[in-house]
């Protein structure tokens, strides 16, 4: 698997250290609120697990499933809902957690969908934000890392459903992406 990688962008220690800071910000914000964390499947699972271990406050956890990238590195445009929210979030403080804010299309849609369910507050938290002019004007409240506009894998992020289990974030070698 390592042979497929070009360079490591964010190392394991760097990620874990940043999560300490981010969790502290979230603790201050939510400790006296009624937090429901909504993870966006599947890319956010590693981020959520590491983040919530550091957040010793009362909270609920649910997941929403959407699929937008169909096995490639370019967006398909369509967003398919693959898992609905199970918990009632009306009057709760909702924090949506996702792996990456790329064009913003996915989080824009999710924000509107959850907003219609009547939460008391609604904020967004992403592991990565790409440094590009975003097509959608969606306010992202918490960002762990800002990265250049490159396709990355690891720490939950996939290329064709692979590499999610890497504990760091890396770019792929061109040959791997080019194999079609
Ligand atoms: P957006 O809607 O363009 O903001 O991106 C939506 C989804 O595309 C993310 O939730 C990821 O699943 C996927 N994605 C975007 N950039 C990357 C990347 O660099 N690596 C892996 N998946 C990505
Ligand atoms: Mg995703």
Short mmCIF file of C-alpha atoms and ligand atoms in Angstrom, two decimals:
data_model
loop_
_atom_site.label_atom_id
_atom_site.label_comp_id
_atom_site.label_asym_id
_atom_site.label_seq_id
_atom_site.Cartn_x
_atom_site.Cartn_y
_atom_site.Cartn_z
CA UNK A 1 0.00 0.00 0.00
CA UNK A 2 2.82 2.39 0.85
CA UNK A 3 4.19 1.89 -2.67
CA UNK A 4 1.06 3.57 -3.99
CA UNK A 5 1.70 6.76 -2.07
CA UNK A 6 3.41 9.87 -3.35
CA UNK A 7 3.92 11.92 -0.18
CA UNK A 8 2.59 12.12 3.33
CA UNK A 9 0.83 15.44 3.84
CA UNK A 10 -0.24 15.09 7.47
CA UNK A 11 1.55 12.71 9.80
CA UNK A 12 -0.06 10.67 12.53
CA UNK A 13 1.32 12.74 15.44
CA UNK A 14 0.48 16.00 13.76
CA UNK A 15 -3.13 14.87 13.36
CA UNK A 16 -3.46 13.66 16.94
CA UNK A 17 -2.00 16.90 18.34
CA UNK A 18 -4.37 19.04 16.35
CA UNK A 19 -7.32 16.96 17.55
CA UNK A 20 -6.44 17.83 21.17
CA UNK A 21 -6.88 21.52 20.32
CA UNK A 22 -10.04 21.02 18.29
CA UNK A 23 -11.68 18.86 20.96
CA UNK A 24 -10.98 21.55 23.54
CA UNK A 25 -12.70 24.16 21.36
CA UNK A 26 -15.71 21.86 21.01
CA UNK A 27 -15.80 21.12 24.74
CA UNK A 28 -16.01 24.83 25.54
CA UNK A 29 -18.74 25.36 22.95
CA UNK A 30 -20.92 22.34 23.77
CA UNK A 31 -20.37 21.39 27.39
CA UNK A 32 -23.56 23.13 28.55
CA UNK A 33 -25.58 22.37 25.44
CA UNK A 34 -27.47 19.38 24.10
CA UNK A 35 -25.04 18.09 21.51
CA UNK A 36 -25.87 15.61 18.78
CA UNK A 37 -22.90 14.76 16.59
CA UNK A 38 -23.89 13.73 13.07
CA UNK A 39 -21.14 11.98 11.18
CA UNK A 40 -21.20 11.80 7.41
CA UNK A 41 -20.43 8.24 6.29
CA UNK A 42 -17.97 6.79 5.54
CA UNK A 43 -15.04 9.19 5.39
CA UNK A 44 -15.59 10.75 8.81
CA UNK A 45 -15.38 7.59 10.92
CA UNK A 46 -11.73 7.81 11.93
CA UNK A 47 -11.93 11.56 12.62
CA UNK A 48 -15.07 11.12 14.73
CA UNK A 49 -13.65 8.23 16.74
CA UNK A 50 -10.45 10.12 17.58
CA UNK A 51 -12.28 13.39 18.25
CA UNK A 52 -15.03 12.00 20.49
CA UNK A 53 -12.55 10.10 22.66
CA UNK A 54 -11.24 13.55 23.60
CA UNK A 55 -14.65 15.09 24.28
CA UNK A 56 -15.76 14.12 27.80
CA UNK A 57 -19.21 15.73 27.65
CA UNK A 58 -22.78 14.47 27.30
CA UNK A 59 -23.56 13.91 23.65
CA UNK A 60 -25.42 11.70 21.20
CA UNK A 61 -23.93 10.24 18.01
CA UNK A 62 -25.73 9.51 14.77
CA UNK A 63 -24.72 9.08 11.16
CA UNK A 64 -26.06 10.21 7.83
CA UNK A 65 -25.07 8.44 4.64
CA UNK A 66 -24.51 10.20 1.35
CA UNK A 67 -22.59 9.23 -1.71
CA UNK A 68 -21.34 11.69 -4.25
CA UNK A 69 -18.05 10.42 -5.65
CA UNK A 70 -18.63 7.20 -7.57
CA UNK A 71 -15.24 5.54 -7.44
CA UNK A 72 -13.22 8.27 -9.04
CA UNK A 73 -11.36 11.43 -8.11
CA UNK A 74 -13.83 13.76 -9.80
CA UNK A 75 -17.30 14.62 -8.51
CA UNK A 76 -20.27 13.05 -10.26
CA UNK A 77 -22.56 15.91 -9.33
CA UNK A 78 -25.35 13.74 -7.92
CA UNK A 79 -25.81 13.20 -4.21
CA UNK A 80 -27.53 10.00 -3.14
CA UNK A 81 -28.89 9.60 0.42
CA UNK A 82 -27.83 6.12 1.56
CA UNK A 83 -28.68 6.38 5.27
CA UNK A 84 -31.20 8.66 6.94
CA UNK A 85 -30.71 10.15 10.40
CA UNK A 86 -32.06 7.88 13.12
CA UNK A 87 -32.23 10.38 16.00
CA UNK A 88 -34.70 13.24 16.33
CA UNK A 89 -32.57 16.40 16.29
CA UNK A 90 -35.37 18.93 16.84
CA UNK A 91 -34.25 21.43 19.52
CA UNK A 92 -30.85 19.77 19.80
CA UNK A 93 -27.48 21.36 19.06
CA UNK A 94 -26.24 19.57 15.98
CA UNK A 95 -22.63 19.33 14.88
CA UNK A 96 -22.21 17.76 11.44
CA UNK A 97 -18.78 16.16 11.04
CA UNK A 98 -17.33 15.28 7.65
CA UNK A 99 -13.98 14.26 6.21
CA UNK A 100 -13.36 16.97 3.64
CA UNK A 101 -14.84 20.20 2.38
CA UNK A 102 -13.95 20.19 -1.29
CA UNK A 103 -16.45 22.00 -3.50
CA UNK A 104 -18.85 22.23 -0.57
CA UNK A 105 -21.72 20.69 -2.54
CA UNK A 106 -22.15 17.75 -0.15
CA UNK A 107 -22.10 19.75 3.06
CA UNK A 108 -24.32 22.41 1.53
CA UNK A 109 -26.99 19.80 0.80
CA UNK A 110 -26.62 18.13 4.19
CA UNK A 111 -26.81 21.45 5.98
CA UNK A 112 -30.09 22.30 4.25
CA UNK A 113 -31.54 18.83 4.93
CA UNK A 114 -30.73 18.88 8.65
CA UNK A 115 -31.70 22.53 8.97
CA UNK A 116 -35.25 21.55 7.95
CA UNK A 117 -35.44 19.17 10.95
CA UNK A 118 -35.53 22.10 13.40
CA UNK A 119 -32.27 21.85 15.37
CA UNK A 120 -31.61 24.53 18.01
CA UNK A 121 -28.23 25.17 16.44
CA UNK A 122 -26.38 23.68 13.48
CA UNK A 123 -22.64 23.82 12.91
CA UNK A 124 -20.20 22.10 10.58
CA UNK A 125 -16.86 20.52 11.44
CA UNK A 126 -14.50 19.07 8.86
CA UNK A 127 -11.20 17.27 9.10
CA UNK A 128 -9.86 18.86 5.90
CA UNK A 129 -10.72 21.97 3.96
CA UNK A 130 -9.23 22.32 0.50
CA UNK A 131 -7.81 25.71 -0.31
CA UNK A 132 -9.96 26.43 -3.34
CA UNK A 133 -12.65 28.98 -4.04
CA UNK A 134 -15.69 26.98 -2.93
CA UNK A 135 -18.55 26.67 -5.36
CA UNK A 136 -20.99 26.73 -2.46
CA UNK A 137 -21.06 29.44 0.15
CA UNK A 138 -21.39 27.16 3.18
CA UNK A 139 -20.05 28.36 6.53
CA UNK A 140 -17.72 25.78 8.05
CA UNK A 141 -17.32 26.40 11.77
CA UNK A 142 -14.47 24.04 12.67
CA UNK A 143 -11.58 22.88 10.46
CA UNK A 144 -8.79 20.60 11.62
CA UNK A 145 -6.48 21.24 8.65
CA UNK A 146 -6.46 23.35 5.49
CA UNK A 147 -4.67 21.65 2.60
CA UNK A 148 -3.84 22.54 -1.01
CA UNK A 149 -6.21 21.41 -3.74
CA UNK A 150 -4.84 17.89 -4.14
CA UNK A 151 -6.58 14.54 -4.04
CA UNK A 152 -5.67 12.84 -0.77
CA UNK A 153 -6.30 9.51 0.92
CA UNK A 154 -6.02 8.08 4.40
CA UNK A 155 -7.48 8.85 7.82
CA UNK A 156 -10.94 7.96 6.50
CA UNK A 157 -10.54 9.32 2.98
CA UNK A 158 -10.64 6.85 0.13
CA UNK A 159 -9.74 6.32 -3.47
CA UNK A 160 -12.18 3.71 -4.77
CA UNK A 161 -12.94 2.66 -1.20
CA UNK A 162 -9.28 1.88 -0.44
CA UNK A 163 -6.76 3.57 1.87
CA UNK A 164 -9.31 4.69 4.50
CA UNK A 165 -7.39 2.79 7.19
CA UNK A 166 -4.14 4.74 6.86
CA UNK A 167 -3.49 6.66 10.11
CA UNK A 168 -2.05 9.61 8.12
CA UNK A 169 -3.06 11.66 5.06
CA UNK A 170 -1.16 11.15 1.81
CA UNK A 171 -1.32 11.82 -1.91
CA UNK A 172 -1.35 8.95 -4.40
CA UNK A 173 1.19 8.38 -7.11
CA UNK A 174 -0.04 9.44 -10.53
CA UNK A 175 0.22 5.87 -11.90
CA UNK A 176 -2.25 4.64 -9.26
CA UNK A 177 -4.85 7.27 -10.14
CA UNK A 178 -4.19 6.85 -13.83
CA UNK A 179 -4.85 3.08 -13.81
CA UNK A 180 -8.53 3.87 -14.41
P1 LIG B 1 -17.52 18.15 -2.00
O1 LIG B 1 -19.01 17.92 -2.10
O2 LIG B 1 -16.95 18.52 -3.33
O3 LIG B 1 -17.18 19.17 -0.93
O4 LIG B 1 -16.82 16.79 -1.62
C1 LIG B 1 -17.58 15.77 -1.16
C2 LIG B 1 -16.94 14.44 -0.93
O5 LIG B 1 -15.98 14.14 -1.93
C3 LIG B 1 -16.19 14.33 0.37
O6 LIG B 1 -17.04 14.09 1.46
C4 LIG B 1 -15.31 13.14 0.06
O7 LIG B 1 -16.02 11.95 0.25
C5 LIG B 1 -15.01 13.30 -1.41
N1 LIG B 1 -13.66 13.92 -1.61
C6 LIG B 1 -13.37 15.20 -1.93
N2 LIG B 1 -12.05 15.40 -2.01
C7 LIG B 1 -11.47 14.21 -1.71
C8 LIG B 1 -10.10 13.76 -1.63
O8 LIG B 1 -9.12 14.51 -1.80
N3 LIG B 1 -9.92 12.45 -1.33
C9 LIG B 1 -10.96 11.58 -1.11
N4 LIG B 1 -12.24 11.96 -1.17
C10 LIG B 1 -12.50 13.26 -1.48
MG1 LIG B 2 -17.44 11.75 2.13
#
